[in-house]
Coordinates of C-alpha atoms in Angstrom, one line a residue:
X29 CA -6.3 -6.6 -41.3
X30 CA -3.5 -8.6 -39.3
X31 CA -0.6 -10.3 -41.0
X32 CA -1.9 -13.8 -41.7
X33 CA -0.3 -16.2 -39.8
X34 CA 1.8 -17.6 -42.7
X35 CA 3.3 -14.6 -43.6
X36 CA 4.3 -13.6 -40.3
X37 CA 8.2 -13.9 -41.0
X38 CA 11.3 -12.4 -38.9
X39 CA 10.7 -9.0 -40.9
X40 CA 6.8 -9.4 -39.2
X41 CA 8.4 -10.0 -36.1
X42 CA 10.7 -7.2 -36.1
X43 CA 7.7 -4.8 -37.1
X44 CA 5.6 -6.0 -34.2
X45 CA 8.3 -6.1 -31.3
X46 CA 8.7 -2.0 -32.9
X47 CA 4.7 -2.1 -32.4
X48 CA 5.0 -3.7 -29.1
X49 CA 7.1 -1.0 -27.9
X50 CA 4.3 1.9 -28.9
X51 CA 1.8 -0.6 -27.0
X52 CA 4.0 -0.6 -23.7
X53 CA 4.7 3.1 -24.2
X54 CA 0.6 3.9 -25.2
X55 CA -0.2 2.6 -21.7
X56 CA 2.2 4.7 -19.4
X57 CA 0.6 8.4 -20.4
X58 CA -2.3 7.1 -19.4
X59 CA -1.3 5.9 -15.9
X60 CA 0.9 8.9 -15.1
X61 CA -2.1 11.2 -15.9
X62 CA -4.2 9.4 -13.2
X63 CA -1.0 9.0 -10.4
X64 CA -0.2 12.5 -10.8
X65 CA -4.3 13.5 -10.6
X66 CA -3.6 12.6 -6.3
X67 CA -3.0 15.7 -4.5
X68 CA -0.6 13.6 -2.1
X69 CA 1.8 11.2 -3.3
X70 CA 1.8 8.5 -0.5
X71 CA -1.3 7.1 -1.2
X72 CA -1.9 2.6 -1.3
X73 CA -3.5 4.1 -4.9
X74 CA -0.4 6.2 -5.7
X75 CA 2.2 3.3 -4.8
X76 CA -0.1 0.7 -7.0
X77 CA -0.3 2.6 -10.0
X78 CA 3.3 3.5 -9.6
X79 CA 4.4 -0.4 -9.3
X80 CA 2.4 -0.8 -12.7
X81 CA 3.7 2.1 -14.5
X82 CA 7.3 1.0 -13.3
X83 CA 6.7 -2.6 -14.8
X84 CA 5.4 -1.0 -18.3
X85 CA 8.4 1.0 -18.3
X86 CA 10.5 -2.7 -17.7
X87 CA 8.2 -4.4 -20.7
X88 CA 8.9 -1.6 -22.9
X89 CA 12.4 -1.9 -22.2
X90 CA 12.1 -6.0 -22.7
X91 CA 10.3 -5.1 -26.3
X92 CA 13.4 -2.4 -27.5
X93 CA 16.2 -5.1 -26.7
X94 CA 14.3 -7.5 -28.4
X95 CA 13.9 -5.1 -31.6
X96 CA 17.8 -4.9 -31.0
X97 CA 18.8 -8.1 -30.4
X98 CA 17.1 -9.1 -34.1
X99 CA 19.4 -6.6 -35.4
X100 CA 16.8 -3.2 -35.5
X101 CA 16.6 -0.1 -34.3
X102 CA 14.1 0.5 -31.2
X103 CA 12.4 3.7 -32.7
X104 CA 11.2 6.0 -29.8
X105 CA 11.9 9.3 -30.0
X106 CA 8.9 9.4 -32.8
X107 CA 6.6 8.0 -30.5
X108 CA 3.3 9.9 -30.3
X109 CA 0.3 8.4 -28.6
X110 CA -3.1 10.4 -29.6
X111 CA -5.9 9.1 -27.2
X112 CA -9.0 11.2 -27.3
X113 CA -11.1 10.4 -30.4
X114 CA -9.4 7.2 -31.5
X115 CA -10.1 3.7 -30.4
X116 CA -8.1 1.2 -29.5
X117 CA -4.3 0.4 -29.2
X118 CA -1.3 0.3 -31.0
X119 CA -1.6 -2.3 -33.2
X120 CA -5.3 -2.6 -33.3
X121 CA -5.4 -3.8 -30.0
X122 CA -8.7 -3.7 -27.4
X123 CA -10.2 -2.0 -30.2
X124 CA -13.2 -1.2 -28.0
X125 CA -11.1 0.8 -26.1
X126 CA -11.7 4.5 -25.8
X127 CA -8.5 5.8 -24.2
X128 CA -8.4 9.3 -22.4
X129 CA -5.7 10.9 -20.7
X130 CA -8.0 11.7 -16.9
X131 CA -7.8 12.0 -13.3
X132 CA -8.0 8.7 -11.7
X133 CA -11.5 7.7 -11.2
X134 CA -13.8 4.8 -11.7
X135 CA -14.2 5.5 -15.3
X136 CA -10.5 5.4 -15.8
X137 CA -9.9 2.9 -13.3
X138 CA -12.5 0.8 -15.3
X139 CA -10.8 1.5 -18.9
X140 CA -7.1 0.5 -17.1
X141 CA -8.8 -3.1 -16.2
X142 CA -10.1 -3.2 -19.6
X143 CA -7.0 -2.6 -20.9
X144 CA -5.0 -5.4 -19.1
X145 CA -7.9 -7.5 -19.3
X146 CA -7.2 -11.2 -19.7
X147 CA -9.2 -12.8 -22.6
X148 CA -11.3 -14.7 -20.1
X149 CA -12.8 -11.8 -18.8
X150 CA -13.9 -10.8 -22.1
X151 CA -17.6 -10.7 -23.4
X152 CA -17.9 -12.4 -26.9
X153 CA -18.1 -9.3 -28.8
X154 CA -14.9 -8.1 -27.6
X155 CA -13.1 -11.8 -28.0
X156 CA -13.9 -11.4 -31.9
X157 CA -11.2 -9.2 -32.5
X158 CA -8.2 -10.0 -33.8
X159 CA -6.1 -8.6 -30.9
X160 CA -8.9 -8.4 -28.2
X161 CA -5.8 -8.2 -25.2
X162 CA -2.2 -7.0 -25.3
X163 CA -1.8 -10.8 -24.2
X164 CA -3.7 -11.8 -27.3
X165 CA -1.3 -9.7 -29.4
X166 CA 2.0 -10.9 -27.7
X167 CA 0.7 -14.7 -27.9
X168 CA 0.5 -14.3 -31.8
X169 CA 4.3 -12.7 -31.3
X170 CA 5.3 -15.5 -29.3
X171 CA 3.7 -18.1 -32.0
X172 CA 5.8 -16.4 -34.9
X173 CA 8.9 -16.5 -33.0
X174 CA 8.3 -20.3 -32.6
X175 CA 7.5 -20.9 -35.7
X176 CA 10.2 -19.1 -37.1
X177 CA 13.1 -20.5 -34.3
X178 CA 15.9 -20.6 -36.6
X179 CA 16.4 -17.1 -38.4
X180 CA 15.5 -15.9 -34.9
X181 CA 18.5 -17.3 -33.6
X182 CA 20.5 -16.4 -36.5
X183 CA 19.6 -13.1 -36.7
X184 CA 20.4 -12.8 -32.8
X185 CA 24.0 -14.2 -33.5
X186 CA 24.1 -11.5 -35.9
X187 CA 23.5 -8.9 -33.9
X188 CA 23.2 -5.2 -35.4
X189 CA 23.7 -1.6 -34.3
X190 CA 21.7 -0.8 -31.2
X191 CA 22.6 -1.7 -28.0
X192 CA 20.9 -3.9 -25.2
X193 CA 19.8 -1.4 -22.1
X194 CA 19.4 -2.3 -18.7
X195 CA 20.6 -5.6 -18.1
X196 CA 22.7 -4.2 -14.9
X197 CA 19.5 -2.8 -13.8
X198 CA 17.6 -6.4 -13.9
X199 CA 16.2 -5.8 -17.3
X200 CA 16.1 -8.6 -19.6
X201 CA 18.9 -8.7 -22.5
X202 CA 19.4 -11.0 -25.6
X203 CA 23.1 -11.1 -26.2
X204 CA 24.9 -12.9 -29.4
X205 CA 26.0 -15.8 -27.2
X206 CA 23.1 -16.6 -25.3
X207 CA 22.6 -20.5 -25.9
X208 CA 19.1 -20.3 -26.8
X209 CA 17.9 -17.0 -27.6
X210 CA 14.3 -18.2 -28.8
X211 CA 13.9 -19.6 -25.1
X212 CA 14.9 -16.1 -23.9
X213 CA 12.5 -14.3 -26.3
X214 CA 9.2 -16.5 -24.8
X215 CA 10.1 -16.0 -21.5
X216 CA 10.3 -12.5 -22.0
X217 CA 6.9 -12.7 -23.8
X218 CA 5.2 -14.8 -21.1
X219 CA 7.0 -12.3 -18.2
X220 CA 4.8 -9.4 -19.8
X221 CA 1.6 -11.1 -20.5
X222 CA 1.8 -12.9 -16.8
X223 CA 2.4 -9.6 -14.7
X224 CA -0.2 -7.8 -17.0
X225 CA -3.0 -10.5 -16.5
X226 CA -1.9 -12.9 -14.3
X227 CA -1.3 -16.5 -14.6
X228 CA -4.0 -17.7 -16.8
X229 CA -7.5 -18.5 -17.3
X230 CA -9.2 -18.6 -14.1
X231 CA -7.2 -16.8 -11.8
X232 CA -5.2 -13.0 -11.7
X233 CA -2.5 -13.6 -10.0
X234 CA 0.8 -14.2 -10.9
X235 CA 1.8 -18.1 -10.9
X236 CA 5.3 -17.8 -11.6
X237 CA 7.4 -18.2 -8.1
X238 CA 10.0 -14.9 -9.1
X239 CA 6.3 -12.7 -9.0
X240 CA 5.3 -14.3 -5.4
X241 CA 2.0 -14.5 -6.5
X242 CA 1.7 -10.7 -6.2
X243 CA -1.9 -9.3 -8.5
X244 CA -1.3 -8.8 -11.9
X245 CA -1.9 -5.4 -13.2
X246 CA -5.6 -6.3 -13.5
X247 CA -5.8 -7.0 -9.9
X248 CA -4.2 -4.4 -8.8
X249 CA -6.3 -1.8 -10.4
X250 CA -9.6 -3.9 -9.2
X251 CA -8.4 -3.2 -6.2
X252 CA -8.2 0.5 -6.5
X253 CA -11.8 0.2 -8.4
X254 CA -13.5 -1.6 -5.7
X255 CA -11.7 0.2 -2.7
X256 CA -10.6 -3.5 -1.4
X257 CA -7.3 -5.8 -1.3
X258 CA -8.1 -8.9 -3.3
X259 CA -8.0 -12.0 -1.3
X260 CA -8.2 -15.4 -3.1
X261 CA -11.2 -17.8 -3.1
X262 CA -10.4 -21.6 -2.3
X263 CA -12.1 -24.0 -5.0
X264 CA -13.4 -20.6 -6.6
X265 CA -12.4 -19.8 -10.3
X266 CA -12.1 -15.8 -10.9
X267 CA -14.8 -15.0 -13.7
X268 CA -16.7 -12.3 -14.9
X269 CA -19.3 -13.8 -12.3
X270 CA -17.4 -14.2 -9.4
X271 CA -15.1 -10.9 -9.7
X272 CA -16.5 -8.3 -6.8
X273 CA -16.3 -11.7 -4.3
X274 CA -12.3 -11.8 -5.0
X275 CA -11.9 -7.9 -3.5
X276 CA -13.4 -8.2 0.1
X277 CA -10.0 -7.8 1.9
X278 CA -8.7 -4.8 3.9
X279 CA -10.3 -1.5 2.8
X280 CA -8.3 1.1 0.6
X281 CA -9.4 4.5 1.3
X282 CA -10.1 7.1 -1.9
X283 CA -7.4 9.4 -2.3
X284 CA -8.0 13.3 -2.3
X285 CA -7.7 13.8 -6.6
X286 CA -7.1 16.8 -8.4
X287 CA -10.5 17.0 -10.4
X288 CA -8.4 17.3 -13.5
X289 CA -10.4 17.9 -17.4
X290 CA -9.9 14.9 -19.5
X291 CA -7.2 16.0 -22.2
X292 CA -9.4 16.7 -25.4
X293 CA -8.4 16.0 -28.9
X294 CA -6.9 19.4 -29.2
X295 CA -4.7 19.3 -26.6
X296 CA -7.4 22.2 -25.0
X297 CA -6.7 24.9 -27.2
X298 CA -10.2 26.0 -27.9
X299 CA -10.4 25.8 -23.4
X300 CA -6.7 28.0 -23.3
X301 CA -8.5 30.5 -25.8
X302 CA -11.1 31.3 -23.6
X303 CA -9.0 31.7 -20.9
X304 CA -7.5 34.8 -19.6
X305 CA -4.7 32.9 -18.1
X306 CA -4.4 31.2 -21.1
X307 CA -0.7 32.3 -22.2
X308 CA 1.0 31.8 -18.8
X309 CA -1.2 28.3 -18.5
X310 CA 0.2 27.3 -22.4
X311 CA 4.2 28.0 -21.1
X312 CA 3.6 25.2 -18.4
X313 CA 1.5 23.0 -20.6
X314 CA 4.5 23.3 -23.3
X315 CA 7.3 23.4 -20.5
X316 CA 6.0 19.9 -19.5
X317 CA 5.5 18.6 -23.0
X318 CA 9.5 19.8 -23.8
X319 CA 10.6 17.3 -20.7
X320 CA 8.8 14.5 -22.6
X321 CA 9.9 15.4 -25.7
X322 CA 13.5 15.2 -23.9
X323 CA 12.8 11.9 -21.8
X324 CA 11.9 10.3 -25.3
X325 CA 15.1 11.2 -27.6
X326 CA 16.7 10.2 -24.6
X327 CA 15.4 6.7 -24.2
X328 CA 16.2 6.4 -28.0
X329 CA 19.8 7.8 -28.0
X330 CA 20.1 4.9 -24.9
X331 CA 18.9 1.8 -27.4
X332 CA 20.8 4.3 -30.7
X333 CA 23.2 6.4 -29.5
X334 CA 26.7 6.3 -29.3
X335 CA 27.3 2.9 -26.4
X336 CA 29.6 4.9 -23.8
X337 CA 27.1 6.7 -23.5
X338 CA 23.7 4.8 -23.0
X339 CA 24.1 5.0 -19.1
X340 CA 24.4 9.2 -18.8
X341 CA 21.2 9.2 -21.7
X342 CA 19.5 6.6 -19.5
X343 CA 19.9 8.8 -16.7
X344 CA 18.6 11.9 -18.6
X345 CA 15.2 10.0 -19.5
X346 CA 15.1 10.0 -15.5
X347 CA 15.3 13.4 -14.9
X348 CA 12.7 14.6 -17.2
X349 CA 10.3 11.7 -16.2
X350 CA 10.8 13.6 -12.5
X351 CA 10.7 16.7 -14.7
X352 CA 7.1 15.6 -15.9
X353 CA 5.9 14.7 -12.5
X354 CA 7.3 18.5 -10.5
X355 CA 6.0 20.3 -13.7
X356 CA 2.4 18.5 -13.6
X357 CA 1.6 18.4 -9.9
X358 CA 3.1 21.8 -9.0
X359 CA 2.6 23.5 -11.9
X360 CA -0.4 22.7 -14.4
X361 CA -2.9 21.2 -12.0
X362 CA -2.6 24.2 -10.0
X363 CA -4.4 26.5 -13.1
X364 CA -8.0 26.0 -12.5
X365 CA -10.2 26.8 -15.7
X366 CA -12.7 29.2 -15.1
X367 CA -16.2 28.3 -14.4
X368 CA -17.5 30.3 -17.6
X369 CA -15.2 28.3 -19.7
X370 CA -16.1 25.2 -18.0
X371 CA -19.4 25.9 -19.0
X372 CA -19.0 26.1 -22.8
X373 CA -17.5 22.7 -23.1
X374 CA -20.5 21.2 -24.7
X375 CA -20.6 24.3 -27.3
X376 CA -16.7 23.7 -27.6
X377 CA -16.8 20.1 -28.1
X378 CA -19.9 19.0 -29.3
X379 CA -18.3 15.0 -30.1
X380 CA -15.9 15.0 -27.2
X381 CA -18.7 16.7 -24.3
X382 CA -20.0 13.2 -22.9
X383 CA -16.3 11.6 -22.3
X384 CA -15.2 14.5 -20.9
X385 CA -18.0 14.7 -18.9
X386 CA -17.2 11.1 -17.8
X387 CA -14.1 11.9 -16.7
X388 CA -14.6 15.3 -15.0
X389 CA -16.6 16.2 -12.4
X390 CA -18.1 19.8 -13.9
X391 CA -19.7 20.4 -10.8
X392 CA -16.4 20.9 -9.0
X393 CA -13.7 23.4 -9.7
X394 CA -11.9 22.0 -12.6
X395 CA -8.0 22.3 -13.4
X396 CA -5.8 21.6 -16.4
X397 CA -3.8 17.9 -16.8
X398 CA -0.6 17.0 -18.6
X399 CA -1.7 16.5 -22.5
X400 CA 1.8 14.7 -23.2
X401 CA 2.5 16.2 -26.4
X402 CA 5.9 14.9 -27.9
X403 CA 7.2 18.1 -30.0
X404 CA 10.3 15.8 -31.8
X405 CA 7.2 14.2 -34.1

């Protein structure tokens, strides 16, 4: 059950900027699985789920100074998102969600708009939650830090041991002697929810001028889903109703995907069993899963470490992240499962057998995917 409202202190706050950061970083596993799914990397679909992925790697970033600025310790490295089987979020968001790391398709496509869904698009049963949106969860952020102005400021002109990243890259920082910190924390808050779902109710773009009404991560992937731009109806509110007439602009062609299998709960271990190929395919499952263990103690020695040298760490996390992308593309999705395998999937996961058929086409040759394991947990 969430905090309730009156008890949601600066200690609350602290804990859910920490579970804000899991929530940014939950999202981007899920998004690199379908990018790198494109057997060419030059795609309109490729470039919009790269600008996305990008910005979640900016909000996540917005979420660790934050956690620093109020004198914590951004806690990454222990990061360890488990999709397949669970529901929801961090933090108990979208619990409808069923999250799977897949190709890109219109299955995933349609669980990345539910995911940066704005409320208004919601059906009542999924408004009853108590975080229904990641907006709804940063709005109940945003009301705490309100509420609680003053020991947010103190505690920002207090400082404490971690350091703010990024701010000579255009990332948002809190420093000690910014005039009004609690200003700089909802403007942070409402630069997230805004490029994730738009402006508000009634519309997905973006309304403030610094986003040039560019589509909100919502639009964006609508765009992909329905294969058009979105072009914006005069005297027309966007609604559940109304959606498909917002995407009648130029056509985007479906990119050529590497029919990938969903990532099962065991990280396919019963699959690389079966396999003949199996210990050669398990070194470049594992020798992909070692770059993202390293990207992530990376990105927590930048926001923990040692502050001469959060740039060089900063610039590690890079390299693996390109690491990630040469190892999955050139490497993993390259080991097709054989078709005798493929064909014991039901017998081999009886509960998992209908997402994965969801996700995969099991007619078609079918490869391995990136399973994103993080061995520093």
């Amino acid at each position: 059950m969430p905090t309730p409202v009156e008890l949601r202190d600066l200690v609350w706050i602290r804990g859910a900027l920490q579970t804000a950061i899991a929530l940014e970083h939950a999202t981007m596993p899920l998004y690199c699985a379908a990018m790198y799914s494109l057997e060419v990397q030059n795609y309109p679909s490729y470039n919009t789920i790269r600008s996305v992925l990008m910005e979640e790697m900016v909000h996540m970033a917005i979420a660790a100074n934050m956690v620093a600025a109020l004198g914590g310790s951004p806690a990454i490295k222990g990061l360890r998102p488990a999709y397949a089987g669970r529901t929801g979020l961090p933090g108990g968001v979208a619990p409808d969600l069923r999250p799977r790391l897949a190709k890109l398709s219109g299955p995933a496509l349609e669980a990345f708009m539910r995911l940066e869904a704005p409320d208004f698009l919601l059906n009542s049963r999924q408004r009853a939650a108590a975080y229904p949106t990641i907006g709804s969860f940063y709005a109940a952020i945003r009301a705490a830090i309100a509420h609680n102005a003053r020991a947010v400021e103190a505690a920002v002109r207090r400082g404490g041991p971690s350091h703010q990243v990024g701010g000579n890259l255009g990332y948002r920082t809190f420093e000690r002697d910014d005039p009004d910190p609690v200003g700089s924390f909802l403007a942070a808050l409402d630069v997230i929810t805004e490029q994730g779902e738009g402006g508000g109710r009634g519309t997905v773009e973006t309304a403030a001028e610094v986003f040039q009404k560019e589509g909100s991560h919502y639009a964006r992937f609508a765009e992909l889903r329905y294969g058009r731009r979105y072009l914006p109806r005069e005297g027309v509110p966007f609604a559940r109703e109304t959606e498909r007439e917002f995407f009648t602009g130029e056509e985007i062609a479906w990119p050529v995907v590497v029919n990938t299998l969903a990532v099962p709960a065991d990280g396919y271990e019963a699959v690389l069993a079966l396999d003949p190929r199996g210990p050669d395919v398990r070194k470049e499952l594992d020798a992909f899963d070692e770059a993202y263990t390293q990207m992530m103690t990376a990105l927590d020695a930048t926001w923990n470490g040692p502050v001469e040298i959060w740039w060089p760490t900063l610039g590690a996390a890079v390299t693996q992240m390109d690491q990630m992308r040469v190892r999955s593309c050139f490497t993993i999705m390259r080991n097709e499962i054989p078709r005798p395998v493929v064909g014991r999937l039901r017998e081999l996961y009886p509960a998992e057998f209908r997402a994965l058929e969801r996700h995969t086409d099991l007619d078609a040759p079918v490869f391995y995917g990136p399973r994103f394991l993080n061995n520093s947990v």
